[in-house]
Tab-separated table of C-alpha atoms and ligand atoms in Angstrom:
chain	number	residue	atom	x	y	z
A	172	UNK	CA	64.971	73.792	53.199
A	173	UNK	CA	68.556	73.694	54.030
A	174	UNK	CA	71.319	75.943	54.775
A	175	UNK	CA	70.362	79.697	55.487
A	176	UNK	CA	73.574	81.339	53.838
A	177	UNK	CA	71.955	84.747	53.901
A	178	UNK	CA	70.787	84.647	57.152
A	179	UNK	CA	74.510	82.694	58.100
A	180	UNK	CA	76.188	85.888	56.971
A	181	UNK	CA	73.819	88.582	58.470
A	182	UNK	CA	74.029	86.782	61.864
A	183	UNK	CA	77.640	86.497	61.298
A	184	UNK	CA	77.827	90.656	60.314
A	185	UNK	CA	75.974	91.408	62.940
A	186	UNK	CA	77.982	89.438	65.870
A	187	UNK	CA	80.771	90.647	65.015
A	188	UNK	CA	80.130	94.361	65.358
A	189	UNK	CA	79.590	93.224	69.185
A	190	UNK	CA	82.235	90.613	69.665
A	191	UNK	CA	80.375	87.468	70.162
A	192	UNK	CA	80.879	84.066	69.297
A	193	UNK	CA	78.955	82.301	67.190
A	194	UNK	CA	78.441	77.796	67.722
A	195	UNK	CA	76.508	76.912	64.913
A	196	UNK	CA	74.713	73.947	66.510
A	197	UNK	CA	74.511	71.232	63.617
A	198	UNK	CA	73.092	68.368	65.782
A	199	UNK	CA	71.057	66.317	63.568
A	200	UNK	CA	72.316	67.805	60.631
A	201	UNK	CA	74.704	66.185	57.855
A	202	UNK	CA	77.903	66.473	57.511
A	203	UNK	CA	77.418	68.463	54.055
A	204	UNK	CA	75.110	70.896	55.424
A	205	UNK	CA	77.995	71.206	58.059
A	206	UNK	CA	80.741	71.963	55.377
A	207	UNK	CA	78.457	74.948	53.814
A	208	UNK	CA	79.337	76.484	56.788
A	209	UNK	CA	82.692	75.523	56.719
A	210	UNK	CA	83.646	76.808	53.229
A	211	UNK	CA	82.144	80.499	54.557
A	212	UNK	CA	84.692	80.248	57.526
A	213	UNK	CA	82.661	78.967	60.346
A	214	UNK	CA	84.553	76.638	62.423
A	215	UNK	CA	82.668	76.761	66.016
A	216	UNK	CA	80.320	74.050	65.973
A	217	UNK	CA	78.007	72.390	68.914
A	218	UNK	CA	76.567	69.045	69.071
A	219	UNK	CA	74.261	67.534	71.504
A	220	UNK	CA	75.205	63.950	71.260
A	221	UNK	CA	78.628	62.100	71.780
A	222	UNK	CA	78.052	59.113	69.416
A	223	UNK	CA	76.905	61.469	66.775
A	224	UNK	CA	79.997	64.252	67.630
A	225	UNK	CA	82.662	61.260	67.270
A	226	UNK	CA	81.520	59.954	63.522
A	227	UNK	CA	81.330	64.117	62.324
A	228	UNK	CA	84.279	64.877	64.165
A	229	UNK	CA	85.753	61.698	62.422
A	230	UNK	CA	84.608	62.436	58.937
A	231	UNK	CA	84.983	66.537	58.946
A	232	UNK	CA	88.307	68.605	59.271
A	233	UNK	CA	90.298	68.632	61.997
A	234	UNK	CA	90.351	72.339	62.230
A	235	UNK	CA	86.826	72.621	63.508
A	236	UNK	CA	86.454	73.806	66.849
A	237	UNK	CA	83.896	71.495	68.612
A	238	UNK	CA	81.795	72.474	71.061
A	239	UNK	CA	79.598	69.696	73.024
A	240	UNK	CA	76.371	71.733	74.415
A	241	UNK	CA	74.480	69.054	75.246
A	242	UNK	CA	73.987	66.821	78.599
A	243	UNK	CA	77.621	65.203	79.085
A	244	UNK	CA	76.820	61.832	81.126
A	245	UNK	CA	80.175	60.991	83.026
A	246	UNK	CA	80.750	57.290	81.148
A	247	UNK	CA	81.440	58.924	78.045
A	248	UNK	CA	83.534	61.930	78.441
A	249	UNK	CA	86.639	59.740	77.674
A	250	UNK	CA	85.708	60.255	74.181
A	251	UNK	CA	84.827	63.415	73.170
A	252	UNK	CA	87.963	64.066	75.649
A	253	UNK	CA	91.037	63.972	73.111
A	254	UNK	CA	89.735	66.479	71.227
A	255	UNK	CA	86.762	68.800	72.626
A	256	UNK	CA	87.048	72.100	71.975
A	257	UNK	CA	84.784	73.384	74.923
A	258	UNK	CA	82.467	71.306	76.959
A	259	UNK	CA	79.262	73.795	77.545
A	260	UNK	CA	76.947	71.889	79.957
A	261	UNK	CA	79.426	71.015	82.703
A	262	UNK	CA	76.605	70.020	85.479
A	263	UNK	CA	77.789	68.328	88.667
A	264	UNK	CA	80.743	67.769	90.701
A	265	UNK	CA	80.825	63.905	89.444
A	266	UNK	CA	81.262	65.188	85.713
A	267	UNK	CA	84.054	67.939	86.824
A	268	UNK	CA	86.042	64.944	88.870
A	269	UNK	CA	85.594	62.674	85.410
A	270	UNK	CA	86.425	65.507	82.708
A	271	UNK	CA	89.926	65.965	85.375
A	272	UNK	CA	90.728	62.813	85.333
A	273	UNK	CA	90.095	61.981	81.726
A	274	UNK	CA	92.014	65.315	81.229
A	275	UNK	CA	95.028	64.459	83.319
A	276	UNK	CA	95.261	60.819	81.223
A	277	UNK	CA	96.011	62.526	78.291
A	278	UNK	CA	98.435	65.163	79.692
A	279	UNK	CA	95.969	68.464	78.591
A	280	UNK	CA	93.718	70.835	80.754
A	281	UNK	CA	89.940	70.575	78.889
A	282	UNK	CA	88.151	73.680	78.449
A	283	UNK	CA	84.663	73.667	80.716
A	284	UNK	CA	81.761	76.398	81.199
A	285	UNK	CA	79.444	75.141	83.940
A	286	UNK	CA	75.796	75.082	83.665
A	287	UNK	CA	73.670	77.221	85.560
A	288	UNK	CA	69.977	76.938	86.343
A	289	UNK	CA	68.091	79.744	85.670
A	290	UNK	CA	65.033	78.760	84.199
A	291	UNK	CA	61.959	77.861	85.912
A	292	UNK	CA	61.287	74.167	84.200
A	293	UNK	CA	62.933	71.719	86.564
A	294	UNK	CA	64.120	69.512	83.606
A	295	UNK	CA	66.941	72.018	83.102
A	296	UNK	CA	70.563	70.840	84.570
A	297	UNK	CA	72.902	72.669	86.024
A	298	UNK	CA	74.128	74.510	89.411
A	299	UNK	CA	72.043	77.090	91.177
A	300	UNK	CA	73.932	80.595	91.113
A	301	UNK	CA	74.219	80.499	94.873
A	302	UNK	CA	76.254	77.132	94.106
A	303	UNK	CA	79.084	79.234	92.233
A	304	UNK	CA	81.106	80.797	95.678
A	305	UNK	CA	81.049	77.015	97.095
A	306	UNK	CA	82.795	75.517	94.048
A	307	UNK	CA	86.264	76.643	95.356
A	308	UNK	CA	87.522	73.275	95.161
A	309	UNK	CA	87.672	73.286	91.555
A	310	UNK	CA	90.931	75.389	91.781
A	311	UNK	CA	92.476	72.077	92.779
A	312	UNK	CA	91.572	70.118	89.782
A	313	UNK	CA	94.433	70.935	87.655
A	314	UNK	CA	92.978	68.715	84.148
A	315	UNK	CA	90.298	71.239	83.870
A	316	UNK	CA	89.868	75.461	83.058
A	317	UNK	CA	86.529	76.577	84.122
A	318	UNK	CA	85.775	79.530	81.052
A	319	UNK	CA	82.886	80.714	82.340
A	320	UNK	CA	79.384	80.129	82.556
A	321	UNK	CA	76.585	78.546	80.467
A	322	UNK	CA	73.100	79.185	80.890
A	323	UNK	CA	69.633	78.488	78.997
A	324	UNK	CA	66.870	80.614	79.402
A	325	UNK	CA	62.954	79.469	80.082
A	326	UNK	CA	61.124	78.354	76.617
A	327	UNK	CA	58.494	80.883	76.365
A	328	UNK	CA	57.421	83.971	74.499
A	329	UNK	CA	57.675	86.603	77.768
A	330	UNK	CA	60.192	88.662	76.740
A	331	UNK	CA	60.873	90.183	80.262
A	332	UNK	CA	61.248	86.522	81.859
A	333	UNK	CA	63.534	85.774	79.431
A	334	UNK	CA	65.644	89.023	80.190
A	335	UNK	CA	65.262	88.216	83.693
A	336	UNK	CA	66.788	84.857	83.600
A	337	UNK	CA	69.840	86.000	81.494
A	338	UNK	CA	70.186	88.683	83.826
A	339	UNK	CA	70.332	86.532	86.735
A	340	UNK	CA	73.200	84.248	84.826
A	341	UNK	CA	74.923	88.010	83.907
A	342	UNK	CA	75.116	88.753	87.463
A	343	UNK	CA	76.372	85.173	88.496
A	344	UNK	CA	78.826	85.929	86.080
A	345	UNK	CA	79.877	89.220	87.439
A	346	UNK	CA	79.830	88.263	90.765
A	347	UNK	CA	82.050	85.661	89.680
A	348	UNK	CA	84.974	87.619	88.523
A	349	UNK	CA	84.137	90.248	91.382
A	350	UNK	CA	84.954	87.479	94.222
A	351	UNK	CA	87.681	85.684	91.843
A	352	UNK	CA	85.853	82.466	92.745
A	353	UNK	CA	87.871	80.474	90.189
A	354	UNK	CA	91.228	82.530	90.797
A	355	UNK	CA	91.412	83.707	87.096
A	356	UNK	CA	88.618	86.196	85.210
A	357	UNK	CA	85.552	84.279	83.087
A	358	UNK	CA	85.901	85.116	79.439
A	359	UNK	CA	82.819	83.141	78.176
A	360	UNK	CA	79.194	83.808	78.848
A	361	UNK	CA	77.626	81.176	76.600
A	362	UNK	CA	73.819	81.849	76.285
A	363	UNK	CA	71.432	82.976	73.875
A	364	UNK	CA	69.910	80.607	70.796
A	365	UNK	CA	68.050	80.880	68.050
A	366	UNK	CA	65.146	82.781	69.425
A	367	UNK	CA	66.682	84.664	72.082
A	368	UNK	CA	70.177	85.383	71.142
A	369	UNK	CA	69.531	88.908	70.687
A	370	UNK	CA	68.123	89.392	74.103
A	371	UNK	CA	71.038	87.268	74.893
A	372	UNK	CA	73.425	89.766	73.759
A	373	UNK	CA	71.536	92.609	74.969
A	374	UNK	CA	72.215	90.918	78.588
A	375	UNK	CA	75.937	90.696	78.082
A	376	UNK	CA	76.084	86.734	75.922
A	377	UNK	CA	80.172	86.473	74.705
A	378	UNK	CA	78.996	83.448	73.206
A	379	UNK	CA	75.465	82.115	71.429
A	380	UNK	CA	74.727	79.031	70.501
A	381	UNK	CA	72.602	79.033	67.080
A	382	UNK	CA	71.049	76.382	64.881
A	383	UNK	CA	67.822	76.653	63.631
A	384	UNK	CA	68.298	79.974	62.187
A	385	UNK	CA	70.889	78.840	60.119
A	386	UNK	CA	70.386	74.820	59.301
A	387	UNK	CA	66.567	75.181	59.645
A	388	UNK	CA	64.314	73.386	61.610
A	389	UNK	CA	65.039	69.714	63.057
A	390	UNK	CA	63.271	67.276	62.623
A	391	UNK	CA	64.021	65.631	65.487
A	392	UNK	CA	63.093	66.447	69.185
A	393	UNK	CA	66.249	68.547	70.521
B	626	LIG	C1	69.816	72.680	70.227
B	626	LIG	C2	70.468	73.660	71.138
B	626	LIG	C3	70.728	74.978	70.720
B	626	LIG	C4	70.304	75.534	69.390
B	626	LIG	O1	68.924	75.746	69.381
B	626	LIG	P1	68.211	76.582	68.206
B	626	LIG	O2	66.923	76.980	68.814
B	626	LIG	O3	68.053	75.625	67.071
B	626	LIG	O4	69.074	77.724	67.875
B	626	LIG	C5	71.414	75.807	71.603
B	626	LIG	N1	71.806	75.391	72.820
B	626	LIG	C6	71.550	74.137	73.246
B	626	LIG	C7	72.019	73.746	74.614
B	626	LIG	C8	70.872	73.243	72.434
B	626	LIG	O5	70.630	71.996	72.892
């Protein structure tokens, strides 16, 4: 196992005839595995989990774009904050206030998508799509850019609930830029993963997240 350069460059080929953005999501993977990538030209990459994100983003160039897709708790976005690329899984009003003011400290505007819940499992963070035309308020925080919208679908082999869901985030999404909620247009639409970024795409993704497909399989739980 390691490093899937074939499939790497397929998924890579095939993106960009449709103009989406590929994270490779290296979280549990080594830094080497990571520079693979790198040396092919890949330089969006997701992680999961700050401690882990600061001793890669320590070790591995500094032009890497890092994205953190995982669940952000609000005690340690001072860290990831000098240098996040994008933060993906932007949940609750608490982490927005934090992210601004850790944003405003060091004199930058951070770049946020916020999480939206449309799967079924009730583990999944994020805002309900109602939420979105109440979040007005977020115009006044002037440390953060809201990019658009993040979204993970159910875990399950039904194809149609799956295109449901991302359908449901699409339309947030639209409805978004239809109503100006945020006062600026969403660029990013940041869902689809290993097993369901083509459906992803096929429901209007700008942006997957992938990492199986091209690090193999982790070990450890996700
Ligand atoms: C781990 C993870 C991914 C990548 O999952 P794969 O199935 O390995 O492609 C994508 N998005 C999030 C939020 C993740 O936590």
């Amino acid at each position: 196992m390691g490093v899937n350069i074939a499939a790497y460059k397929d998924i890579v080929k095939e993106l960009q005839a449709q103009k989406v953005t590929l994270v490779a999501v290296s979280k549990f993977k080594s830094a080497e595995d990571i520079m693979e990538l790198y040396e092919l030209g890949q330089r969006d990459f997701g992680e999961n989990f700050v401690q882990e994100l600061l001793l890669k983003q320590e070790a591995l160039p500094k032009d890497i774009r890092w994205h953190f897709i995982g669940h952000l708790q609000s005690n340690k976005v001072k860290y990831i904050a000098p240098f996040v690329h994008l933060i993906h899984g932007v949940d609750s009003k608490k982490l927005l206030a934090e992210i601004n003011k850790q944003a405003l400290k060091l004199d930058k505007e951070i770049h946020c998508l916020l999480q939206i819940h449309i799967a079924e499992e009730e583990t999944k963070f994020g805002f309900g799509s109602h939420e979105l035309s109440e979040l007005h308020g977020l115009n006044e925080l002037p440390g953060i850019k809201i990019d658009g919208l993040m979204g993970m679908a159910s875990f399950t082999d039904d194809e149609q609930k799956i295109k449901k869901e991302f359908g449901e985030l699409k339309k947030a999404f639209d409805q978004a830029n239809r109503l100006s909620t945020f006062n600026h247009q969403l660029s990013t639409l940041s869902m689809g993963m290993s097993s369901d970024y083509q459906l992803a795409i096929q429901s209007g993704s700008t942006m997957v997240r992938i990492g199986s497909l091209l690090f193999g399989s982790r070990n450890q739980p996700a």
